[in-house]
């Protein structure tokens, strides 16, 4: 008896000692981080999270690096470039869909959620890539496409066999005998109709995107459970989060009533955000997300209040949302991404980012991006892609992205200042969005020249051209024929050349990620817009625990002045895209500078 008690006592003492040692080493680690990071005491920052401090780098695998000469980027290509990715100083990689897919919408039409698209490789390739990222302390976030599957998914193949098939209820149907289904619009349907007739079961199915992307029925608990177990499968493999595709669409406005006469295609206002969207996301949180230390980003074209509802901590839903308000500036009300000849005003741009910053000032957390696989190249759209200003304006935009109080989502190739390819002919495009809109304009007898000219600025394929690695054939992306043309400027504009050039956009991006890492004021500091009505320059203060940084950005190709109340001659330059800086507030074309103000 005594003997047993003694052993238990001994074990307890040993355990206590181990835990004391661990605590000690934790504190020393933390102290190291604090002293090397900055004088700002990290413990004075409430609510710190790794995903708030991260810079996310988005990889579009199809266009990243092809290793087998079939013209399509693959997972082995990502593995080959791990050291390059690490060298950027980023923390998280988000991969566009890598799952089995017939690629009607480039992977956003998934036919098997737990397998790898054959063009991209195998599950073994995935495991090797994931380990490569883990070894380099980079987290990996995948794309969750939960609103729709591919029509080639087993569930849909079954569902269309008969009306009483066990998978029928995984999708939304409208029986022929009930008359024509009420109007719902589809983004990628050539006629814009979201109902597709299915002859075998004499009924229509719903597809907000192409007819090869039938919408999943989240009303069905079985479907939701399949989704949750699929998410767990990836988390258990070690994946660190999900970017959730059009998450606001998962709840539908059942029972699909007729829309009022005023409806003019504005789905967002009428039925885009279904009544049960938050209920489902909260269930997903309870069932899956709460069990892992992962980050979640919802893609949702929603207003500020709804965005806040998705991310306010006490609601237990998602970490972050990204909205479309900023990237929608500058399009004409005609739709189809026709560019407005009057362009966009910098005051509107500043207003959008300032309002969204304020929205999350107390609760939740903001995001910022200018480029992604659905956007043209940021330097063409928001900067200036002429030979004279391409590099300097792309560095200016990078400065904007990495100095906002938000997690930056930075798109592959933007670190090189890659620009739009500007296709002349519709035949060069591969994207279903551009191709189907072109068909619609043609069918309506619309202005095809205006459409093609606009899409040189706005089309998604501009952002999807292959990465330009070096000056060899196809920019070193592939030894075969690339699935989408490579921009011919690759001979000058490529990663290899920029790596060697101290002043390149690539090396500027590296300096900025390092600065953001070392300076919590850039992550957590309060944001205040100054010189609000200035149409040329964007200026703001970031402030944390007494430390004040001033960011000055000239968005114009001319010299511009910024008005501030500060004595800039006393400020210290932390980073900028020109060698010198004039302390009277005069900025050179596209000049960007980050200053530390003295107190
Ligand atoms: C999202 C994706 C886009 C895709 C669409 C349908 O907006 O980012 O690429 O086409 O959803 O899945
Ligand atoms: Ca390949």
mmCIF file of C-alpha atoms in Angstrom, residues 222-447:
data_model
loop_
_atom_site.group_PDB
_atom_site.id
_atom_site.type_symbol
_atom_site.label_atom_id
_atom_site.label_comp_id
_atom_site.label_asym_id
_atom_site.label_seq_id
_atom_site.Cartn_x
_atom_site.Cartn_y
_atom_site.Cartn_z
ATOM 1 C CA UNK A 222 -26.621 13.776 -44.716
ATOM 2 C CA UNK A 223 -24.973 16.124 -47.222
ATOM 3 C CA UNK A 224 -23.760 18.371 -44.433
ATOM 4 C CA UNK A 225 -22.268 15.411 -42.607
ATOM 5 C CA UNK A 226 -20.461 14.283 -45.769
ATOM 6 C CA UNK A 227 -18.962 17.784 -45.996
ATOM 7 C CA UNK A 228 -17.867 17.750 -42.357
ATOM 8 C CA UNK A 229 -16.247 14.352 -42.584
ATOM 9 C CA UNK A 230 -14.437 15.410 -45.769
ATOM 10 C CA UNK A 231 -13.119 18.503 -43.961
ATOM 11 C CA UNK A 232 -11.902 16.322 -41.089
ATOM 12 C CA UNK A 233 -10.134 14.054 -43.565
ATOM 13 C CA UNK A 234 -7.978 16.986 -44.738
ATOM 14 C CA UNK A 235 -7.477 18.425 -41.249
ATOM 15 C CA UNK A 236 -6.365 15.030 -39.973
ATOM 16 C CA UNK A 237 -3.772 14.976 -42.751
ATOM 17 C CA UNK A 238 -2.380 18.207 -41.329
ATOM 18 C CA UNK A 239 -4.010 20.868 -43.485
ATOM 19 C CA UNK A 240 -4.248 24.206 -41.621
ATOM 20 C CA UNK A 241 -7.483 25.684 -42.860
ATOM 21 C CA UNK A 242 -9.919 26.362 -45.657
ATOM 22 C CA UNK A 243 -10.760 29.230 -47.915
ATOM 23 C CA UNK A 244 -14.485 28.734 -48.434
ATOM 24 C CA UNK A 245 -15.769 29.365 -51.917
ATOM 25 C CA UNK A 246 -18.956 31.508 -52.171
ATOM 26 C CA UNK A 247 -19.951 30.434 -48.680
ATOM 27 C CA UNK A 248 -22.916 32.838 -48.530
ATOM 28 C CA UNK A 249 -24.672 30.833 -51.248
ATOM 29 C CA UNK A 250 -24.975 27.519 -49.360
ATOM 30 C CA UNK A 251 -28.413 28.354 -47.941
ATOM 31 C CA UNK A 252 -31.152 28.705 -50.554
ATOM 32 C CA UNK A 253 -34.361 30.737 -50.480
ATOM 33 C CA UNK A 254 -36.664 27.743 -50.405
ATOM 34 C CA UNK A 255 -39.277 27.122 -51.699
ATOM 35 C CA UNK A 256 -38.026 29.270 -54.603
ATOM 36 C CA UNK A 257 -40.839 31.790 -54.747
ATOM 37 C CA UNK A 258 -41.348 33.994 -57.817
ATOM 38 C CA UNK A 259 -39.165 37.089 -57.571
ATOM 39 C CA UNK A 260 -40.831 40.506 -57.447
ATOM 40 C CA UNK A 261 -41.123 42.505 -60.662
ATOM 41 C CA UNK A 262 -38.334 44.902 -59.592
ATOM 42 C CA UNK A 263 -35.788 42.059 -59.703
ATOM 43 C CA UNK A 264 -33.208 42.900 -62.337
ATOM 44 C CA UNK A 265 -30.601 40.231 -61.780
ATOM 45 C CA UNK A 266 -29.515 41.612 -58.415
ATOM 46 C CA UNK A 267 -29.381 38.186 -56.799
ATOM 47 C CA UNK A 268 -27.319 39.449 -53.861
ATOM 48 C CA UNK A 269 -30.202 41.577 -52.673
ATOM 49 C CA UNK A 270 -32.957 39.052 -53.295
ATOM 50 C CA UNK A 271 -31.701 35.574 -52.603
ATOM 51 C CA UNK A 272 -27.866 35.377 -52.657
ATOM 52 C CA UNK A 273 -27.552 35.071 -48.886
ATOM 53 C CA UNK A 274 -30.066 32.424 -47.825
ATOM 54 C CA UNK A 275 -31.765 32.488 -44.418
ATOM 55 C CA UNK A 276 -29.865 29.535 -42.906
ATOM 56 C CA UNK A 277 -26.323 30.562 -43.903
ATOM 57 C CA UNK A 278 -25.186 31.427 -40.371
ATOM 58 C CA UNK A 279 -26.926 28.419 -38.869
ATOM 59 C CA UNK A 280 -24.964 26.111 -41.199
ATOM 60 C CA UNK A 281 -21.643 27.854 -40.596
ATOM 61 C CA UNK A 282 -22.210 27.665 -36.830
ATOM 62 C CA UNK A 283 -22.956 23.973 -37.116
ATOM 63 C CA UNK A 284 -19.777 23.530 -39.178
ATOM 64 C CA UNK A 285 -17.881 25.326 -36.427
ATOM 65 C CA UNK A 286 -19.309 23.070 -33.717
ATOM 66 C CA UNK A 287 -18.860 19.856 -35.686
ATOM 67 C CA UNK A 288 -15.444 20.490 -37.234
ATOM 68 C CA UNK A 289 -13.681 23.835 -36.952
ATOM 69 C CA UNK A 290 -13.738 24.109 -33.162
ATOM 70 C CA UNK A 291 -11.827 20.853 -32.906
ATOM 71 C CA UNK A 292 -8.717 22.103 -34.751
ATOM 72 C CA UNK A 293 -6.354 25.106 -34.664
ATOM 73 C CA UNK A 294 -7.112 26.158 -38.209
ATOM 74 C CA UNK A 295 -7.843 29.342 -40.105
ATOM 75 C CA UNK A 296 -10.990 29.958 -42.075
ATOM 76 C CA UNK A 297 -11.652 32.531 -44.732
ATOM 77 C CA UNK A 298 -15.076 32.837 -46.297
ATOM 78 C CA UNK A 299 -15.382 34.237 -49.783
ATOM 79 C CA UNK A 300 -18.621 36.168 -49.771
ATOM 80 C CA UNK A 301 -19.986 39.075 -51.752
ATOM 81 C CA UNK A 302 -21.851 40.468 -48.755
ATOM 82 C CA UNK A 303 -22.303 43.806 -47.031
ATOM 83 C CA UNK A 304 -20.402 44.936 -43.958
ATOM 84 C CA UNK A 305 -22.959 43.906 -41.330
ATOM 85 C CA UNK A 306 -23.327 40.392 -42.672
ATOM 86 C CA UNK A 307 -19.540 40.071 -42.998
ATOM 87 C CA UNK A 308 -19.217 41.033 -39.351
ATOM 88 C CA UNK A 309 -21.785 38.409 -38.413
ATOM 89 C CA UNK A 310 -19.627 35.728 -40.022
ATOM 90 C CA UNK A 311 -16.512 36.725 -38.101
ATOM 91 C CA UNK A 312 -17.511 38.272 -34.747
ATOM 92 C CA UNK A 313 -15.757 35.976 -32.242
ATOM 93 C CA UNK A 314 -18.755 35.301 -29.999
ATOM 94 C CA UNK A 315 -20.819 33.961 -32.914
ATOM 95 C CA UNK A 316 -18.358 31.101 -33.445
ATOM 96 C CA UNK A 317 -18.397 31.005 -37.218
ATOM 97 C CA UNK A 318 -15.350 31.976 -39.317
ATOM 98 C CA UNK A 319 -12.110 33.916 -38.802
ATOM 99 C CA UNK A 320 -12.248 36.132 -41.866
ATOM 100 C CA UNK A 321 -14.352 37.091 -44.852
ATOM 101 C CA UNK A 322 -13.241 38.646 -48.049
ATOM 102 C CA UNK A 323 -15.544 40.961 -49.876
ATOM 103 C CA UNK A 324 -15.738 42.224 -53.462
ATOM 104 C CA UNK A 325 -16.402 45.914 -52.847
ATOM 105 C CA UNK A 326 -12.875 47.159 -53.519
ATOM 106 C CA UNK A 327 -12.229 45.080 -56.618
ATOM 107 C CA UNK A 328 -15.623 46.006 -58.088
ATOM 108 C CA UNK A 329 -14.748 49.696 -58.487
ATOM 109 C CA UNK A 330 -14.380 50.938 -62.015
ATOM 110 C CA UNK A 331 -16.873 48.703 -63.816
ATOM 111 C CA UNK A 332 -19.830 50.010 -65.750
ATOM 112 C CA UNK A 333 -23.383 49.279 -64.543
ATOM 113 C CA UNK A 334 -23.833 47.276 -67.773
ATOM 114 C CA UNK A 335 -22.272 44.335 -65.896
ATOM 115 C CA UNK A 336 -20.074 41.569 -67.400
ATOM 116 C CA UNK A 337 -16.999 43.456 -66.168
ATOM 117 C CA UNK A 338 -17.314 46.089 -68.871
ATOM 118 C CA UNK A 339 -14.849 48.769 -67.873
ATOM 119 C CA UNK A 340 -16.239 52.228 -67.083
ATOM 120 C CA UNK A 341 -14.473 54.795 -69.300
ATOM 121 C CA UNK A 342 -14.394 57.201 -66.343
ATOM 122 C CA UNK A 343 -12.456 54.659 -64.338
ATOM 123 C CA UNK A 344 -12.421 54.897 -60.589
ATOM 124 C CA UNK A 345 -11.608 57.636 -58.138
ATOM 125 C CA UNK A 346 -8.905 57.249 -55.512
ATOM 126 C CA UNK A 347 -11.215 58.835 -52.931
ATOM 127 C CA UNK A 348 -13.703 55.989 -53.536
ATOM 128 C CA UNK A 349 -10.939 53.415 -53.225
ATOM 129 C CA UNK A 350 -9.794 54.933 -49.924
ATOM 130 C CA UNK A 351 -13.361 55.111 -48.696
ATOM 131 C CA UNK A 352 -13.942 51.373 -49.299
ATOM 132 C CA UNK A 353 -10.808 50.237 -47.469
ATOM 133 C CA UNK A 354 -11.327 52.715 -44.651
ATOM 134 C CA UNK A 355 -14.943 51.649 -44.059
ATOM 135 C CA UNK A 356 -14.027 47.973 -44.049
ATOM 136 C CA UNK A 357 -11.192 48.630 -41.612
ATOM 137 C CA UNK A 358 -13.639 50.333 -39.250
ATOM 138 C CA UNK A 359 -16.104 47.488 -39.595
ATOM 139 C CA UNK A 360 -13.715 45.113 -37.842
ATOM 140 C CA UNK A 361 -12.081 47.597 -35.462
ATOM 141 C CA UNK A 362 -13.832 46.162 -32.398
ATOM 142 C CA UNK A 363 -14.736 42.635 -33.438
ATOM 143 C CA UNK A 364 -13.600 40.129 -36.019
ATOM 144 C CA UNK A 365 -10.681 40.704 -38.338
ATOM 145 C CA UNK A 366 -10.224 42.246 -41.778
ATOM 146 C CA UNK A 367 -8.652 40.951 -44.994
ATOM 147 C CA UNK A 368 -7.125 42.735 -47.960
ATOM 148 C CA UNK A 369 -6.292 41.674 -51.511
ATOM 149 C CA UNK A 370 -6.023 43.207 -54.961
ATOM 150 C CA UNK A 371 -5.191 40.153 -57.018
ATOM 151 C CA UNK A 372 -6.427 36.589 -57.136
ATOM 152 C CA UNK A 373 -7.448 33.981 -59.721
ATOM 153 C CA UNK A 374 -10.752 35.841 -60.286
ATOM 154 C CA UNK A 375 -9.063 39.184 -60.838
ATOM 155 C CA UNK A 376 -6.851 40.669 -63.534
ATOM 156 C CA UNK A 377 -3.250 41.467 -62.592
ATOM 157 C CA UNK A 378 -3.164 44.113 -59.878
ATOM 158 C CA UNK A 379 -0.504 46.240 -61.562
ATOM 159 C CA UNK A 380 -2.620 46.601 -64.710
ATOM 160 C CA UNK A 381 -5.869 47.265 -62.892
ATOM 161 C CA UNK A 382 -4.725 49.465 -59.972
ATOM 162 C CA UNK A 383 -1.207 50.570 -60.927
ATOM 163 C CA UNK A 384 0.432 51.223 -64.277
ATOM 164 C CA UNK A 385 1.798 48.431 -66.467
ATOM 165 C CA UNK A 386 3.805 50.629 -68.862
ATOM 166 C CA UNK A 387 7.544 49.861 -69.055
ATOM 167 C CA UNK A 388 8.258 53.093 -67.238
ATOM 168 C CA UNK A 389 6.046 52.565 -64.212
ATOM 169 C CA UNK A 390 5.292 48.863 -63.945
ATOM 170 C CA UNK A 391 7.894 48.016 -61.312
ATOM 171 C CA UNK A 392 7.496 51.092 -59.187
ATOM 172 C CA UNK A 393 3.694 51.022 -59.208
ATOM 173 C CA UNK A 394 3.583 47.326 -58.390
ATOM 174 C CA UNK A 395 5.834 47.960 -55.367
ATOM 175 C CA UNK A 396 3.490 50.765 -54.315
ATOM 176 C CA UNK A 397 0.491 48.400 -54.409
ATOM 177 C CA UNK A 398 2.432 45.777 -52.480
ATOM 178 C CA UNK A 399 3.140 48.436 -49.848
ATOM 179 C CA UNK A 400 -0.583 49.165 -49.581
ATOM 180 C CA UNK A 401 -1.438 45.468 -49.142
ATOM 181 C CA UNK A 402 1.155 44.790 -46.460
ATOM 182 C CA UNK A 403 0.489 47.862 -44.344
ATOM 183 C CA UNK A 404 -3.251 47.509 -43.793
ATOM 184 C CA UNK A 405 -4.803 46.298 -40.527
ATOM 185 C CA UNK A 406 -5.889 43.063 -42.202
ATOM 186 C CA UNK A 407 -4.486 39.721 -43.242
ATOM 187 C CA UNK A 408 -3.059 40.251 -46.738
ATOM 188 C CA UNK A 409 -3.868 37.659 -49.419
ATOM 189 C CA UNK A 410 -1.100 38.030 -51.940
ATOM 190 C CA UNK A 411 -1.422 36.378 -55.341
ATOM 191 C CA UNK A 412 1.333 34.412 -57.097
ATOM 192 C CA UNK A 413 3.237 36.447 -59.663
ATOM 193 C CA UNK A 414 2.283 39.794 -58.112
ATOM 194 C CA UNK A 415 5.620 39.675 -56.294
ATOM 195 C CA UNK A 416 7.169 39.948 -59.773
ATOM 196 C CA UNK A 417 4.795 42.662 -60.923
ATOM 197 C CA UNK A 418 3.332 40.375 -63.598
ATOM 198 C CA UNK A 419 0.895 42.237 -65.865
ATOM 199 C CA UNK A 420 -2.220 41.454 -67.941
ATOM 200 C CA UNK A 421 -1.662 39.484 -71.133
ATOM 201 C CA UNK A 422 -4.517 41.389 -72.901
ATOM 202 C CA UNK A 423 -5.753 38.798 -75.412
ATOM 203 C CA UNK A 424 -7.075 40.197 -78.700
ATOM 204 C CA UNK A 425 -9.263 37.260 -79.694
ATOM 205 C CA UNK A 426 -11.899 35.284 -77.823
ATOM 206 C CA UNK A 427 -10.180 32.067 -79.006
ATOM 207 C CA UNK A 428 -7.240 32.748 -76.671
ATOM 208 C CA UNK A 429 -9.450 32.648 -73.574
ATOM 209 C CA UNK A 430 -9.933 29.454 -71.579
ATOM 210 C CA UNK A 431 -12.168 30.833 -68.833
ATOM 211 C CA UNK A 432 -15.834 29.820 -68.918
ATOM 212 C CA UNK A 433 -16.826 33.231 -67.513
ATOM 213 C CA UNK A 434 -15.367 35.249 -70.402
ATOM 214 C CA UNK A 435 -16.393 32.694 -73.043
ATOM 215 C CA UNK A 436 -20.033 32.523 -71.912
ATOM 216 C CA UNK A 437 -20.398 36.261 -71.450
ATOM 217 C CA UNK A 438 -19.025 36.712 -74.954
ATOM 218 C CA UNK A 439 -21.715 34.312 -76.213
ATOM 219 C CA UNK A 440 -24.371 36.300 -74.346
ATOM 220 C CA UNK A 441 -23.208 39.639 -75.783
ATOM 221 C CA UNK A 442 -23.121 38.101 -79.240
ATOM 222 C CA UNK A 443 -26.620 36.605 -78.893
ATOM 223 C CA UNK A 444 -27.986 39.976 -77.719
ATOM 224 C CA UNK A 445 -26.334 41.726 -80.677
ATOM 225 C CA UNK A 446 -24.210 43.700 -78.189
ATOM 226 C CA UNK A 447 -20.901 45.481 -78.688
#
